[in-house]
GROMACS .gro file of C-alpha atoms in nm:
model
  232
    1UNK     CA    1  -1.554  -4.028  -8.433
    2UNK     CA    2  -1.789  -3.782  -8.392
    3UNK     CA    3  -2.016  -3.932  -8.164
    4UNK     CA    4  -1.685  -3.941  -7.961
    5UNK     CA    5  -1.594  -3.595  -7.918
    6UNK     CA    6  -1.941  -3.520  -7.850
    7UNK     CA    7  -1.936  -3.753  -7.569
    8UNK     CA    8  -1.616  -3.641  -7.409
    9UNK     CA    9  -1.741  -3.296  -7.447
   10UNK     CA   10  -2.059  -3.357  -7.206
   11UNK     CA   11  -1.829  -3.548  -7.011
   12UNK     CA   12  -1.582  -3.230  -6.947
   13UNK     CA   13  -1.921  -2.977  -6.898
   14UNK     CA   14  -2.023  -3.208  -6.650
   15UNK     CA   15  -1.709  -3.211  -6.468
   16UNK     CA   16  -1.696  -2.837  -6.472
   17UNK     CA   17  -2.096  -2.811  -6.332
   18UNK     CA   18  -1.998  -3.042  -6.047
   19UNK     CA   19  -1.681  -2.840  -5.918
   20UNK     CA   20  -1.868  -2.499  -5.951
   21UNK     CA   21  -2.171  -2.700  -5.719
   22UNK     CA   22  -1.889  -2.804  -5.470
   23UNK     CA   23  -1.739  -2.500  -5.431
   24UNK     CA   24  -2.091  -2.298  -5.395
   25UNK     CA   25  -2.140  -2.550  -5.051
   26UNK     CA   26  -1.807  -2.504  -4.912
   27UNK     CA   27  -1.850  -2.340  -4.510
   28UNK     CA   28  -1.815  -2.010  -4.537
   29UNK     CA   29  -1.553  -2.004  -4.230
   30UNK     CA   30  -1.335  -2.202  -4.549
   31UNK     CA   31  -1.389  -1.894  -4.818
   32UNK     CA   32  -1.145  -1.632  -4.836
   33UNK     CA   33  -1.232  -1.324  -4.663
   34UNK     CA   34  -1.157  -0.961  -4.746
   35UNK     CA   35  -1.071  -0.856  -4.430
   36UNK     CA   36  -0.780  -0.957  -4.249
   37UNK     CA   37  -0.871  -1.223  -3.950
   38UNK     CA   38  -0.750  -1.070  -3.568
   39UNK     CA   39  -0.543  -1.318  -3.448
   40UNK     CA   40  -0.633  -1.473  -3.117
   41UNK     CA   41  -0.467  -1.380  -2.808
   42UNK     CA   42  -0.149  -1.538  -2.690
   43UNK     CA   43  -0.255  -1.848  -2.424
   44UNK     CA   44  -0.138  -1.708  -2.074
   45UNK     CA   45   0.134  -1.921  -1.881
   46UNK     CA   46   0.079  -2.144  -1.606
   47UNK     CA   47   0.413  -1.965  -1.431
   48UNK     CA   48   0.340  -1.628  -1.525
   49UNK     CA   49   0.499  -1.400  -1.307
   50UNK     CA   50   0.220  -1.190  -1.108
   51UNK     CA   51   0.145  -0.868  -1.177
   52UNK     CA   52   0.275  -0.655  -0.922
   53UNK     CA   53   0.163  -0.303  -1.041
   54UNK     CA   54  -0.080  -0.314  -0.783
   55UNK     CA   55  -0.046  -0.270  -0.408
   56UNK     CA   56  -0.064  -0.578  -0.236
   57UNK     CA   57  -0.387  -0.604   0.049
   58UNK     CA   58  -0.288  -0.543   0.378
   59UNK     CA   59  -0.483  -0.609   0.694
   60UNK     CA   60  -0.649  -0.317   0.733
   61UNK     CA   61  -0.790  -0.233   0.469
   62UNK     CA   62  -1.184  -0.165   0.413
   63UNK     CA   63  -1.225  -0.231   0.786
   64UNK     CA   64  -1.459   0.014   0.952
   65UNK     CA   65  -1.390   0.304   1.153
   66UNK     CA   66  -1.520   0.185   1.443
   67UNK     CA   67  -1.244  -0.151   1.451
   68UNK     CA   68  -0.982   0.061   1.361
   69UNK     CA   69  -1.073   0.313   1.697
   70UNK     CA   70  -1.057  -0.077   1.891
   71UNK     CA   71  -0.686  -0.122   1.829
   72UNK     CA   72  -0.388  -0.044   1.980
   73UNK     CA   73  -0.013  -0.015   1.902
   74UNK     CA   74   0.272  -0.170   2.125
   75UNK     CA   75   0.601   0.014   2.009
   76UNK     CA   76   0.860  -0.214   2.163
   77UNK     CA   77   1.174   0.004   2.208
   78UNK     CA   78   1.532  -0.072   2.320
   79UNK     CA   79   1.434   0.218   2.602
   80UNK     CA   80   1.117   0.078   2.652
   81UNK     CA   81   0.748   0.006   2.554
   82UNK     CA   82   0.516   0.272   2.390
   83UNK     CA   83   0.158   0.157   2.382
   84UNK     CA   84  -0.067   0.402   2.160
   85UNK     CA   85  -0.419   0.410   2.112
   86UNK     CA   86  -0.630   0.482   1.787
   87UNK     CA   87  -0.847   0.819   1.689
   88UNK     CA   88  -1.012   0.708   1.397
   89UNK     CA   89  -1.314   0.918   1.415
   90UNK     CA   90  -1.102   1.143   1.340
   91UNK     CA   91  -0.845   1.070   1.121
   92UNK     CA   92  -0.935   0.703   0.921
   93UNK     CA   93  -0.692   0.701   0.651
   94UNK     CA   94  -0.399   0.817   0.870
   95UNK     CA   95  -0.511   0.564   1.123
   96UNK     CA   96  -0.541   0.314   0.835
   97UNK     CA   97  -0.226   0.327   0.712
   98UNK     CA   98  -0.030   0.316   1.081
   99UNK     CA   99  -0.204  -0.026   1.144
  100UNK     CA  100  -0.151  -0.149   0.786
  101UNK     CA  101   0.263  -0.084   0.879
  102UNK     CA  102   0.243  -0.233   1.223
  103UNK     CA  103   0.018  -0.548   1.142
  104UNK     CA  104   0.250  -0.595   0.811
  105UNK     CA  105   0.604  -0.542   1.030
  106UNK     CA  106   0.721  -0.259   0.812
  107UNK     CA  107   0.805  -0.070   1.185
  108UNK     CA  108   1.025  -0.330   1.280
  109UNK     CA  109   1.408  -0.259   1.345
  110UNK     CA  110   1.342   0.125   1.243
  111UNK     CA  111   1.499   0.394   1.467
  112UNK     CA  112   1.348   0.716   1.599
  113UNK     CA  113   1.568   0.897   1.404
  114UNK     CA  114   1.463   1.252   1.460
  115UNK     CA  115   1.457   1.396   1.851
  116UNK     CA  116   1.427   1.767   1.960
  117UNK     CA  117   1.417   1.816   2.285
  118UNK     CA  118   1.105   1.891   2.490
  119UNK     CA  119   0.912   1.847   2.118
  120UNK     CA  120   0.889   1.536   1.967
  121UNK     CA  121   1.024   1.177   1.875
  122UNK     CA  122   0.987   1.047   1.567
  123UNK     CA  123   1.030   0.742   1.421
  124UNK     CA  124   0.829   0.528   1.083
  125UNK     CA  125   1.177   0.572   0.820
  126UNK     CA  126   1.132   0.283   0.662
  127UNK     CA  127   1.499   0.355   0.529
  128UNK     CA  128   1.622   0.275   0.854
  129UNK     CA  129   1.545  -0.064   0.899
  130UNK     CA  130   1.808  -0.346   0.956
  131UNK     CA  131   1.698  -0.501   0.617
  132UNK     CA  132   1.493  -0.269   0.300
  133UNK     CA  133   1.318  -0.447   0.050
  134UNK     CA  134   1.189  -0.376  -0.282
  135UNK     CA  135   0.853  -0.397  -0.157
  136UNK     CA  136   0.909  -0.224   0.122
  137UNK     CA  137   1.089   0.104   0.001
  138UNK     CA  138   0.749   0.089  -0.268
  139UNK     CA  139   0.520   0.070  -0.018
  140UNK     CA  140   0.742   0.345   0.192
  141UNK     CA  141   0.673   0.584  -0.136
  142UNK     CA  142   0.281   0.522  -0.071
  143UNK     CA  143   0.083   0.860   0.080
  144UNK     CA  144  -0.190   0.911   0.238
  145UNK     CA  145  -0.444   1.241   0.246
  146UNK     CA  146  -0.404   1.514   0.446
  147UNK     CA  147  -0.678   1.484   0.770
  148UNK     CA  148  -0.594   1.796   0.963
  149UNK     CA  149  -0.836   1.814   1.290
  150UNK     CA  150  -0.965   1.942   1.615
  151UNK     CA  151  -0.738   1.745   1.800
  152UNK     CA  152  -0.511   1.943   1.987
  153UNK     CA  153  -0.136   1.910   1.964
  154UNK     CA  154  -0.063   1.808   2.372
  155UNK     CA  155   0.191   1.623   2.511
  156UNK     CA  156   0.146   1.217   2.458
  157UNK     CA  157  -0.045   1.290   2.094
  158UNK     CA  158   0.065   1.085   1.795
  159UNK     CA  159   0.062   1.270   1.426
  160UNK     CA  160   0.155   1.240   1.081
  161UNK     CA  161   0.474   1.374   0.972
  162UNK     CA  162   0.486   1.532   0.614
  163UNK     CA  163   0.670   1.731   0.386
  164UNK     CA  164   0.538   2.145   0.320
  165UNK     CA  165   0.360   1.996   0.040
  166UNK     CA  166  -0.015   1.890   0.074
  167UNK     CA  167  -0.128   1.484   0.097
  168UNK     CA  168   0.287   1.373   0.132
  169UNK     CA  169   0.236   1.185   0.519
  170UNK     CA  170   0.363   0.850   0.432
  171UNK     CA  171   0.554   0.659   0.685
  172UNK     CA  172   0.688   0.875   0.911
  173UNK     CA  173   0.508   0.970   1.287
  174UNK     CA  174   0.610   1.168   1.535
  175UNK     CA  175   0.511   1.182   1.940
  176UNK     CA  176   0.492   1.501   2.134
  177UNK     CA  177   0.677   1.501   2.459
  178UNK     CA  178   0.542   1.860   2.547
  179UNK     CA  179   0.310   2.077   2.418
  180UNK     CA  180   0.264   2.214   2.066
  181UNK     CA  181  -0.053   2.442   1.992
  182UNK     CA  182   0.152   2.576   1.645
  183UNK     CA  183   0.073   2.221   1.502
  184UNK     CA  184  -0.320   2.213   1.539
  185UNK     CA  185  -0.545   2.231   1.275
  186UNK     CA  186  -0.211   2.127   1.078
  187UNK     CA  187  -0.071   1.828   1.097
  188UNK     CA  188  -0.333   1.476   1.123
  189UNK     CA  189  -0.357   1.383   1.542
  190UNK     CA  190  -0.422   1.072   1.502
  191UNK     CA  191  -0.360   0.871   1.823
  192UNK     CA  192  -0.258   0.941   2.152
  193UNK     CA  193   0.031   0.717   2.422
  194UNK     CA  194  -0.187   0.473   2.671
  195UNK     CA  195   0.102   0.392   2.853
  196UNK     CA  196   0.460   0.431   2.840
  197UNK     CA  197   0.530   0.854   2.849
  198UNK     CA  198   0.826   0.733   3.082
  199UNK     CA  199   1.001   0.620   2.698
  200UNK     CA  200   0.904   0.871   2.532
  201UNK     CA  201   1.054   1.127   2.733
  202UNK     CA  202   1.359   0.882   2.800
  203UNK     CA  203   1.451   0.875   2.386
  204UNK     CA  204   1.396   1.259   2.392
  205UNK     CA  205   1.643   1.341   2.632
  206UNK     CA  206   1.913   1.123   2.495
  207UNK     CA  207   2.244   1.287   2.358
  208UNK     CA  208   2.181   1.476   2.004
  209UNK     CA  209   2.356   1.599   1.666
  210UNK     CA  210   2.118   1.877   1.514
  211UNK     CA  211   1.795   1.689   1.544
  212UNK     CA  212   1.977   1.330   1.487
  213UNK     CA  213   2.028   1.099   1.808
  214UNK     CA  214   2.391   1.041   1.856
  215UNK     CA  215   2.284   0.668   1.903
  216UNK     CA  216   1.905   0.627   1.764
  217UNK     CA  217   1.697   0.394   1.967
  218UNK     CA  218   1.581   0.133   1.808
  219UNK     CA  219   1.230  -0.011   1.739
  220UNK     CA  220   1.245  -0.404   1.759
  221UNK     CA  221   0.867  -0.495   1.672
  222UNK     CA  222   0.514  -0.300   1.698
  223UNK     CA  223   0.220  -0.522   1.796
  224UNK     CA  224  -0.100  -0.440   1.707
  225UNK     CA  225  -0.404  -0.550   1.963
  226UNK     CA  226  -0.741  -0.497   2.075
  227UNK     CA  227  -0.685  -0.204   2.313
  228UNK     CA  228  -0.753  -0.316   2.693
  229UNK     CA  229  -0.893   0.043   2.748
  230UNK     CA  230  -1.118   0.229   2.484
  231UNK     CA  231  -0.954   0.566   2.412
  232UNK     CA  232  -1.163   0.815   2.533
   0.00000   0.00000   0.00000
């Protein structure tokens, strides 16, 4: 009887030995840990929907002064066609973003929806397009630096229209159809009419409210093209 018990005794101490070896070579990745594990990120979905916090690339981006100062702008009117032509040297960014809204149709089916006589036309509210979308009243919120020069404000010039606060040009342009020496060294010159003074001076003669056409002519597309005749 004795011999018994002492037997199942070693039998129970070896038992023990063997499960303290076995747990000693467990992985450590298996062992509890004292601090809590991060868990890993969620697995991104195939049909995600994009981010759209950034502004989408448009044509003109990055290019180089010296393209940009290559192309012209074909506003076709319902009075006429307005070809303009491109001072980049001058004024990049303001160049820039005209192209970037021509190339990308934002001009299309806006109005020149500002006239004073023997002053200006101008046109670029996005808000007066046939159809606004999302993107486009974003992209009609998007400004674009001040770039005051030496161009002088003469008759035919193209420049950025703004608010009286600084860096707030967005869309909007305006043409001169006379003379305007109280706007240099202010406002961004940034292109001048090729061809096609005839409709500008036809939309600024046309019957007004105020500053607001009675009947606002009507942009249908601008084209932009490699300029037959290098501004000068």
């Amino acid at each position: 009887m004795g011999l018994k018990i002492i037997h199942l005794a070693c039998l129970v101490l070896c038992a023990v030995c063997f499960a303290t070896v076995a747990l000693a070579q467990q992985p450590e990745s298996q062992q509890p840990d004292s601090q809590p594990q991060q868990k890993a990120p969620p697995l991104k979905k195939a049909n995600a929907r994009p981010n759209t916090d950034t502004a989408a690339r448009e044509p003109f981006d990055g290019a180089t002064v010296e393209r940009m100062s290559k192309q012209c702008v074909a506003l076709d009117t319902e009075s006429g066609e307005i070809v303009v032509e491109m001072l980049a040297e001058v004024a990049p960014e303001s160049v820039r973003n005209f192209l970037n809204l021509a190339a990308t149709g934002a001009f299309d089916t806006t109005t020149f929806n500002r006239v004073v006589k023997g002053f200006i036309i101008q046109g670029g509210n996005l808000a007066t397009r046939e159809k606004l979308t999302p993107e486009l009243l974003r992209r009609a919120a998007r400004t674009v630096p001040d770039e005051p020069n030496a161009v002088k404000h003469v008759r035919g010039v193209l420049s950025m229209a703004r608010t009286d606060q600084p860096n707030s040009g967005a869309s909007h342009f305006f043409i001169l159809a006379g003379d305007a020496p109280h706007l240099d060294g202010t406002f961004a010159a940034f292109g001048r009419v090729a061809r096609g003074m005839e409709t500008v001076d036809a939309i600024n003669i046309g019957e007004l409210e105020g500053d607001q056409p009675k009947k606002p002519v009507r942009m249908r597309r601008a084209i932009v093209a490699t300029c037959p005749v290098q501004a000068k």
